[in-house]
PDB file of C-alpha atoms in Angstrom:
ATOM      1  CA  MET A   4      -0.605 113.020 -53.668  1.00  0.00           C
ATOM      2  CA  PRO A   5      -0.016 112.683 -57.128  1.00  0.00           C
ATOM      3  CA  THR A   6       2.028 115.182 -59.079  1.00  0.00           C
ATOM      4  CA  LYS A   7       0.981 117.302 -61.679  1.00  0.00           C
ATOM      5  CA  LYS A   8       2.789 115.180 -64.383  1.00  0.00           C
ATOM      6  CA  SER A   9       0.412 112.501 -63.725  1.00  0.00           C
ATOM      7  CA  LYS A  10      -2.767 114.421 -65.185  1.00  0.00           C
ATOM      8  CA  LEU A  11      -3.573 114.476 -68.621  1.00  0.00           C
ATOM      9  CA  TRP A  12      -4.865 117.795 -68.324  1.00  0.00           C
ATOM     10  CA  GLY A  13      -2.007 119.417 -65.587  1.00  0.00           C
ATOM     11  CA  GLY A  14       0.750 120.592 -67.866  1.00  0.00           C
ATOM     12  CA  ARG A  15       0.120 124.213 -67.146  1.00  0.00           C
ATOM     13  CA  PHE A  16       0.237 123.694 -63.428  1.00  0.00           C
ATOM     14  CA  ALA A  17       3.012 123.985 -61.026  1.00  0.00           C
ATOM     15  CA  GLU A  18       1.746 122.250 -58.137  1.00  0.00           C
ATOM     16  CA  ALA A  19      -0.134 118.941 -57.714  1.00  0.00           C
ATOM     17  CA  THR A  20      -4.336 119.214 -57.583  1.00  0.00           C
ATOM     18  CA  SER A  21      -5.861 119.564 -54.251  1.00  0.00           C
ATOM     19  CA  LYS A  22      -7.618 116.587 -52.727  1.00  0.00           C
ATOM     20  CA  SER A  23     -10.714 118.610 -52.665  1.00  0.00           C
ATOM     21  CA  VAL A  24     -10.435 119.271 -56.481  1.00  0.00           C
ATOM     22  CA  GLU A  25     -10.077 115.508 -57.195  1.00  0.00           C
ATOM     23  CA  LYS A  26     -13.012 114.809 -55.080  1.00  0.00           C
ATOM     24  CA  PHE A  27     -14.908 117.354 -57.108  1.00  0.00           C
ATOM     25  CA  THR A  28     -13.877 116.537 -60.327  1.00  0.00           C
ATOM     26  CA  SER A  29     -13.938 112.765 -59.977  1.00  0.00           C
ATOM     27  CA  SER A  30     -16.632 110.814 -61.589  1.00  0.00           C
ATOM     28  CA  LEU A  31     -15.644 107.514 -60.620  1.00  0.00           C
ATOM     29  CA  HIS A  32     -18.472 106.986 -58.024  1.00  0.00           C
ATOM     30  CA  PHE A  33     -21.186 106.420 -60.936  1.00  0.00           C
ATOM     31  CA  ASP A  34     -19.413 105.866 -63.961  1.00  0.00           C
ATOM     32  CA  LYS A  35     -17.811 102.593 -62.118  1.00  0.00           C
ATOM     33  CA  ARG A  36     -21.070 100.962 -64.060  1.00  0.00           C
ATOM     34  CA  LEU A  37     -19.791 101.934 -67.362  1.00  0.00           C
ATOM     35  CA  HIS A  38     -16.738  99.242 -66.849  1.00  0.00           C
ATOM     36  CA  LYS A  39     -18.063  96.388 -69.199  1.00  0.00           C
ATOM     37  CA  TYR A  40     -18.833  98.847 -71.720  1.00  0.00           C
ATOM     38  CA  ASP A  41     -15.149 100.546 -71.896  1.00  0.00           C
ATOM     39  CA  ILE A  42     -13.906  97.204 -71.824  1.00  0.00           C
ATOM     40  CA  LEU A  43     -15.694  95.721 -74.824  1.00  0.00           C
ATOM     41  CA  GLY A  44     -15.219  98.976 -76.449  1.00  0.00           C
ATOM     42  CA  SER A  45     -11.387  98.904 -76.013  1.00  0.00           C
ATOM     43  CA  ILE A  46     -11.134  95.075 -77.185  1.00  0.00           C
ATOM     44  CA  ALA A  47     -13.251  96.029 -80.250  1.00  0.00           C
ATOM     45  CA  HIS A  48     -10.605  99.025 -81.007  1.00  0.00           C
ATOM     46  CA  CYS A  49      -7.349  97.013 -80.156  1.00  0.00           C
ATOM     47  CA  GLN A  50      -8.896  94.139 -82.711  1.00  0.00           C
ATOM     48  CA  MET A  51      -9.021  96.924 -85.380  1.00  0.00           C
ATOM     49  CA  LEU A  52      -5.364  98.225 -84.761  1.00  0.00           C
ATOM     50  CA  ALA A  53      -4.309  94.697 -84.955  1.00  0.00           C
ATOM     51  CA  LYS A  54      -6.192  94.291 -88.234  1.00  0.00           C
ATOM     52  CA  CYS A  55      -5.100  97.583 -89.410  1.00  0.00           C
ATOM     53  CA  GLY A  56      -1.308  96.748 -88.646  1.00  0.00           C
ATOM     54  CA  ILE A  57      -1.264  99.706 -86.398  1.00  0.00           C
ATOM     55  CA  ILE A  58      -0.179  97.370 -83.463  1.00  0.00           C
ATOM     56  CA  LYS A  59       1.513  93.811 -83.561  1.00  0.00           C
ATOM     57  CA  ASN A  60      -1.030  90.839 -83.258  1.00  0.00           C
ATOM     58  CA  SER A  61       1.452  89.794 -80.685  1.00  0.00           C
ATOM     59  CA  GLU A  62       1.014  93.101 -78.986  1.00  0.00           C
ATOM     60  CA  ALA A  63      -2.815  93.316 -79.469  1.00  0.00           C
ATOM     61  CA  ASP A  64      -3.031  89.705 -77.903  1.00  0.00           C
ATOM     62  CA  LYS A  65      -1.003  90.978 -74.818  1.00  0.00           C
ATOM     63  CA  ILE A  66      -3.584  93.915 -74.516  1.00  0.00           C
ATOM     64  CA  ILE A  67      -6.765  91.818 -74.752  1.00  0.00           C
ATOM     65  CA  LYS A  68      -5.853  89.335 -72.175  1.00  0.00           C
ATOM     66  CA  GLY A  69      -4.938  92.300 -69.811  1.00  0.00           C
ATOM     67  CA  LEU A  70      -8.663  94.044 -70.292  1.00  0.00           C
ATOM     68  CA  LYS A  71     -10.083  90.385 -69.695  1.00  0.00           C
ATOM     69  CA  ASP A  72      -7.914  90.032 -66.423  1.00  0.00           C
ATOM     70  CA  ILE A  73      -9.154  93.917 -65.499  1.00  0.00           C
ATOM     71  CA  LEU A  74     -12.630  92.744 -66.234  1.00  0.00           C
ATOM     72  CA  LYS A  75     -12.308  89.589 -63.780  1.00  0.00           C
ATOM     73  CA  GLU A  76     -10.962  92.066 -61.021  1.00  0.00           C
ATOM     74  CA  ILE A  77     -13.647  94.384 -61.507  1.00  0.00           C
ATOM     75  CA  GLU A  78     -16.463  91.999 -61.241  1.00  0.00           C
ATOM     76  CA  SER A  79     -14.568  89.867 -58.493  1.00  0.00           C
ATOM     77  CA  GLY A  80     -14.521  92.844 -56.382  1.00  0.00           C
ATOM     78  CA  LYS A  81     -10.472  93.113 -56.505  1.00  0.00           C
ATOM     79  CA  PHE A  82      -9.892  95.823 -58.488  1.00  0.00           C
ATOM     80  CA  PRO A  83      -8.090  98.910 -57.017  1.00  0.00           C
ATOM     81  CA  PHE A  84      -9.996 102.222 -58.071  1.00  0.00           C
ATOM     82  CA  LYS A  85      -8.329 105.475 -57.249  1.00  0.00           C
ATOM     83  CA  GLU A  86     -10.255 108.194 -57.185  1.00  0.00           C
ATOM     84  CA  GLU A  87      -7.239 110.505 -57.989  1.00  0.00           C
ATOM     85  CA  LEU A  88      -7.566 108.854 -61.581  1.00  0.00           C
ATOM     86  CA  GLU A  89     -10.851 110.517 -61.970  1.00  0.00           C
ATOM     87  CA  ASP A  90     -12.908 107.967 -63.986  1.00  0.00           C
ATOM     88  CA  ILE A  91     -13.239 104.638 -64.848  1.00  0.00           C
ATOM     89  CA  HIS A  92     -11.721 105.080 -68.388  1.00  0.00           C
ATOM     90  CA  MET A  93      -8.537 106.425 -66.645  1.00  0.00           C
ATOM     91  CA  ASN A  94      -8.379 103.484 -63.760  1.00  0.00           C
ATOM     92  CA  ILE A  95      -8.686 100.981 -66.414  1.00  0.00           C
ATOM     93  CA  GLU A  96      -5.936 102.325 -68.825  1.00  0.00           C
ATOM     94  CA  LYS A  97      -3.456 102.808 -65.734  1.00  0.00           C
ATOM     95  CA  ARG A  98      -4.623  99.295 -64.417  1.00  0.00           C
ATOM     96  CA  LEU A  99      -3.737  98.080 -68.082  1.00  0.00           C
ATOM     97  CA  ILE A 100      -0.414  99.509 -68.119  1.00  0.00           C
ATOM     98  CA  GLU A 101       0.278  97.942 -64.817  1.00  0.00           C
ATOM     99  CA  LYS A 102      -0.579  94.615 -65.717  1.00  0.00           C
ATOM    100  CA  THR A 103       1.061  95.064 -69.431  1.00  0.00           C
ATOM    101  CA  GLY A 104       3.521  97.251 -69.331  1.00  0.00           C
ATOM    102  CA  SER A 105       4.298 100.012 -71.989  1.00  0.00           C
ATOM    103  CA  VAL A 106       2.893  97.513 -74.933  1.00  0.00           C
ATOM    104  CA  GLY A 107      -0.729  98.988 -72.994  1.00  0.00           C
ATOM    105  CA  GLY A 108      -0.407 102.400 -73.714  1.00  0.00           C
ATOM    106  CA  LYS A 109      -0.748 101.715 -77.550  1.00  0.00           C
ATOM    107  CA  LEU A 110      -4.401 100.882 -76.556  1.00  0.00           C
ATOM    108  CA  HIS A 111      -4.908 104.390 -77.047  1.00  0.00           C
ATOM    109  CA  THR A 112      -3.634 104.828 -80.279  1.00  0.00           C
ATOM    110  CA  ALA A 113      -6.168 106.731 -82.747  1.00  0.00           C
ATOM    111  CA  ARG A 114      -8.803 107.525 -79.936  1.00  0.00           C
ATOM    112  CA  SER A 115      -9.464 110.228 -77.415  1.00  0.00           C
ATOM    113  CA  ARG A 116     -11.343 109.899 -74.168  1.00  0.00           C
ATOM    114  CA  ASN A 117     -14.095 112.256 -75.482  1.00  0.00           C
ATOM    115  CA  ASP A 118     -15.278 109.340 -78.060  1.00  0.00           C
ATOM    116  CA  GLN A 119     -14.270 106.754 -75.844  1.00  0.00           C
ATOM    117  CA  VAL A 120     -16.904 108.308 -73.214  1.00  0.00           C
ATOM    118  CA  ALA A 121     -19.430 108.431 -76.330  1.00  0.00           C
ATOM    119  CA  LEU A 122     -19.087 104.938 -77.099  1.00  0.00           C
ATOM    120  CA  ASP A 123     -19.712 103.757 -73.599  1.00  0.00           C
ATOM    121  CA  VAL A 124     -22.367 105.547 -73.014  1.00  0.00           C
ATOM    122  CA  ARG A 125     -23.900 104.678 -76.235  1.00  0.00           C
ATOM    123  CA  LEU A 126     -23.183 100.898 -75.549  1.00  0.00           C
ATOM    124  CA  PHE A 127     -24.571 101.150 -72.219  1.00  0.00           C
ATOM    125  CA  LEU A 128     -27.859 103.072 -73.823  1.00  0.00           C
ATOM    126  CA  ARG A 129     -28.551 100.223 -75.999  1.00  0.00           C
ATOM    127  CA  GLU A 130     -28.346  97.548 -73.410  1.00  0.00           C
ATOM    128  CA  GLU A 131     -30.410  99.565 -71.133  1.00  0.00           C
ATOM    129  CA  ILE A 132     -33.097 100.273 -73.600  1.00  0.00           C
ATOM    130  CA  LYS A 133     -33.371  96.949 -74.702  1.00  0.00           C
ATOM    131  CA  GLU A 134     -33.630  95.646 -71.132  1.00  0.00           C
ATOM    132  CA  THR A 135     -36.314  98.611 -70.233  1.00  0.00           C
ATOM    133  CA  GLU A 136     -38.571  97.809 -73.288  1.00  0.00           C
ATOM    134  CA  ILE A 137     -38.609  93.876 -72.500  1.00  0.00           C
ATOM    135  CA  ALA A 138     -39.788  94.991 -68.740  1.00  0.00           C
ATOM    136  CA  LEU A 139     -42.584  97.258 -70.067  1.00  0.00           C
ATOM    137  CA  GLY A 140     -43.878  94.748 -72.382  1.00  0.00           C
ATOM    138  CA  ARG A 141     -44.101  92.124 -69.591  1.00  0.00           C
ATOM    139  CA  LEU A 142     -46.267  95.192 -67.878  1.00  0.00           C
ATOM    140  CA  GLN A 143     -48.057  95.961 -70.754  1.00  0.00           C
ATOM    141  CA  LYS A 144     -49.017  91.969 -70.444  1.00  0.00           C
ATOM    142  CA  VAL A 145     -50.008  92.025 -67.154  1.00  0.00           C
ATOM    143  CA  ILE A 146     -52.185  94.996 -67.505  1.00  0.00           C
ATOM    144  CA  VAL A 147     -54.172  93.506 -70.304  1.00  0.00           C
ATOM    145  CA  GLU A 148     -54.735  90.682 -68.216  1.00  0.00           C
ATOM    146  CA  LEU A 149     -56.208  92.917 -65.229  1.00  0.00           C
ATOM    147  CA  ALA A 150     -58.096  94.647 -67.550  1.00  0.00           C
ATOM    148  CA  GLU A 151     -59.533  91.388 -68.932  1.00  0.00           C
ATOM    149  CA  LYS A 152     -60.464  90.089 -65.442  1.00  0.00           C
ATOM    150  CA  ASN A 153     -62.349  93.822 -65.005  1.00  0.00           C
ATOM    151  CA  LEU A 154     -64.254  94.027 -68.244  1.00  0.00           C
ATOM    152  CA  GLY A 155     -67.601  94.705 -66.650  1.00  0.00           C
ATOM    153  CA  CYS A 156     -66.304  96.805 -63.517  1.00  0.00           C
ATOM    154  CA  ILE A 157     -67.521 100.648 -63.725  1.00  0.00           C
ATOM    155  CA  MET A 158     -65.692 103.555 -61.981  1.00  0.00           C
ATOM    156  CA  PRO A 159     -65.812 107.066 -61.937  1.00  0.00           C
ATOM    157  CA  GLY A 160     -63.201 108.954 -64.391  1.00  0.00           C
ATOM    158  CA  TYR A 161     -61.607 112.178 -62.975  1.00  0.00           C
ATOM    159  CA  THR A 162     -60.895 115.591 -64.517  1.00  0.00           C
ATOM    160  CA  HIS A 163     -59.196 118.551 -62.611  1.00  0.00           C
ATOM    161  CA  LEU A 164     -59.573 116.192 -59.609  1.00  0.00           C
ATOM    162  CA  GLN A 165     -63.101 116.262 -59.756  1.00  0.00           C
ATOM    163  CA  GLN A 166     -65.566 113.216 -60.763  1.00  0.00           C
ATOM    164  CA  ALA A 167     -66.692 113.464 -64.283  1.00  0.00           C
ATOM    165  CA  GLN A 168     -67.815 110.888 -66.375  1.00  0.00           C
ATOM    166  CA  PRO A 169     -68.833 106.983 -65.539  1.00  0.00           C
ATOM    167  CA  VAL A 170     -65.912 104.589 -67.260  1.00  0.00           C
ATOM    168  CA  LEU A 171     -64.897 101.293 -67.309  1.00  0.00           C
ATOM    169  CA  PHE A 172     -62.236  99.771 -65.056  1.00  0.00           C
ATOM    170  CA  SER A 173     -60.541  98.023 -68.106  1.00  0.00           C
ATOM    171  CA  HIS A 174     -60.847 101.131 -69.904  1.00  0.00           C
ATOM    172  CA  HIS A 175     -58.809 102.925 -67.388  1.00  0.00           C
ATOM    173  CA  LEU A 176     -56.294 100.295 -67.365  1.00  0.00           C
ATOM    174  CA  MET A 177     -55.474 100.238 -70.951  1.00  0.00           C
ATOM    175  CA  ALA A 178     -54.988 103.976 -70.775  1.00  0.00           C
ATOM    176  CA  TYR A 179     -51.998 103.105 -69.207  1.00  0.00           C
ATOM    177  CA  TYR A 180     -51.070 100.573 -71.792  1.00  0.00           C
ATOM    178  CA  GLU A 181     -51.483 103.320 -74.643  1.00  0.00           C
ATOM    179  CA  MET A 182     -48.898 105.492 -72.286  1.00  0.00           C
ATOM    180  CA  LEU A 183     -46.432 102.639 -71.972  1.00  0.00           C
ATOM    181  CA  SER A 184     -46.788 102.232 -75.564  1.00  0.00           C
ATOM    182  CA  ARG A 185     -45.654 105.791 -76.382  1.00  0.00           C
ATOM    183  CA  ASP A 186     -42.626 105.371 -74.060  1.00  0.00           C
ATOM    184  CA  ASN A 187     -41.886 102.344 -75.998  1.00  0.00           C
ATOM    185  CA  GLU A 188     -42.083 104.566 -79.444  1.00  0.00           C
ATOM    186  CA  ARG A 189     -39.857 106.893 -77.620  1.00  0.00           C
ATOM    187  CA  LEU A 190     -37.325 104.567 -76.377  1.00  0.00           C
ATOM    188  CA  SER A 191     -37.366 102.945 -79.880  1.00  0.00           C
ATOM    189  CA  LEU A 192     -36.088 106.524 -81.196  1.00  0.00           C
ATOM    190  CA  CYS A 193     -33.701 106.730 -78.768  1.00  0.00           C
ATOM    191  CA  TYR A 194     -31.950 103.418 -79.848  1.00  0.00           C
ATOM    192  CA  LYS A 195     -32.045 104.441 -83.238  1.00  0.00           C
ATOM    193  CA  GLN A 196     -30.000 107.593 -82.173  1.00  0.00           C
ATOM    194  CA  ALA A 197     -27.581 105.532 -79.836  1.00  0.00           C
ATOM    195  CA  ASP A 198     -26.822 103.122 -82.241  1.00  0.00           C
ATOM    196  CA  THR A 199     -23.828 104.906 -84.112  1.00  0.00           C
ATOM    197  CA  LEU A 200     -20.419 104.269 -83.414  1.00  0.00           C
ATOM    198  CA  PRO A 201     -18.785 107.547 -82.331  1.00  0.00           C
ATOM    199  CA  LEU A 202     -15.229 105.741 -82.245  1.00  0.00           C
ATOM    200  CA  GLY A 203     -12.776 107.085 -84.645  1.00  0.00           C
ATOM    201  CA  ALA A 204     -13.909 111.007 -84.269  1.00  0.00           C
ATOM    202  CA  GLY A 205     -11.286 111.478 -81.979  1.00  0.00           C
ATOM    203  CA  ALA A 206     -10.852 114.639 -79.683  1.00  0.00           C
ATOM    204  CA  LEU A 207     -11.732 117.001 -82.499  1.00  0.00           C
ATOM    205  CA  ALA A 208     -11.896 115.880 -85.963  1.00  0.00           C
ATOM    206  CA  GLY A 209     -10.605 112.268 -86.398  1.00  0.00           C
ATOM    207  CA  THR A 210      -7.408 110.767 -87.244  1.00  0.00           C
ATOM    208  CA  SER A 211      -4.597 110.583 -89.844  1.00  0.00           C
ATOM    209  CA  LEU A 212      -3.763 106.796 -88.617  1.00  0.00           C
ATOM    210  CA  PRO A 213      -5.492 104.396 -91.451  1.00  0.00           C
ATOM    211  CA  ILE A 214      -7.977 102.870 -89.054  1.00  0.00           C
ATOM    212  CA  ASP A 215     -11.405 101.020 -90.215  1.00  0.00           C
ATOM    213  CA  ARG A 216     -14.288 102.193 -88.290  1.00  0.00           C
ATOM    214  CA  LYS A 217     -16.795  99.843 -90.040  1.00  0.00           C
ATOM    215  CA  TYR A 218     -14.734  96.886 -88.771  1.00  0.00           C
ATOM    216  CA  VAL A 219     -15.137  98.259 -85.049  1.00  0.00           C
ATOM    217  CA  ALA A 220     -19.122  98.962 -85.692  1.00  0.00           C
ATOM    218  CA  ARG A 221     -19.535  95.377 -87.020  1.00  0.00           C
ATOM    219  CA  ILE A 222     -17.700  94.003 -83.519  1.00  0.00           C
ATOM    220  CA  LEU A 223     -19.882  95.703 -81.660  1.00  0.00           C
ATOM    221  CA  LYS A 224     -22.876  95.642 -83.546  1.00  0.00           C
ATOM    222  CA  PHE A 225     -23.664  98.945 -84.595  1.00  0.00           C
ATOM    223  CA  SER A 226     -25.713  99.907 -87.290  1.00  0.00           C
ATOM    224  CA  LYS A 227     -23.782 102.765 -88.717  1.00  0.00           C
ATOM    225  CA  VAL A 228     -21.009 105.184 -88.043  1.00  0.00           C
TER     226      VAL A 228
END
């Protein structure tokens, strides 16, 4: 069982965390899917730290190689996930330190888990939104093709679960096309909100270290910080 000292938040506790509490507080079972984005964000952050002279280029090279090796481990099913480490972020960080030694701990310089999580989620959302928009576009294309094949087909239109007016089946199908178009508009607005780099905000109000947030935004293709 991990000691209280192994927990980031365990400083005030005299005893180790109960296994039942660890299981309850762990998010690893669902945030594993963020592993790719966590590593991409960490590589960009590491590149920035080296560019700004906060860590050495040789240290950055070692950290980035370690992160890429971890990505291969996860994707090949060989990564040693540990529930007591609570989430994907700590699992990757601990594994990085195992592979690179104390230099791996420097990756967390000028970054908190708060803005790290926010970054991972936004990277994930941007990709998912784009894939969803493409899928909706394909579905709309099929709806149009089906409507064109049924231009003269008449069907009852319903309101309050009762037959109301006769309508064309093609028009009925195109109503779904319009619904999906509105969904696409909403997704575009969501993408605009997600397309902002949060990394650099820190745990609360930034950092005193001379970081370059715009550089990270360019690497990760965010439109703004």
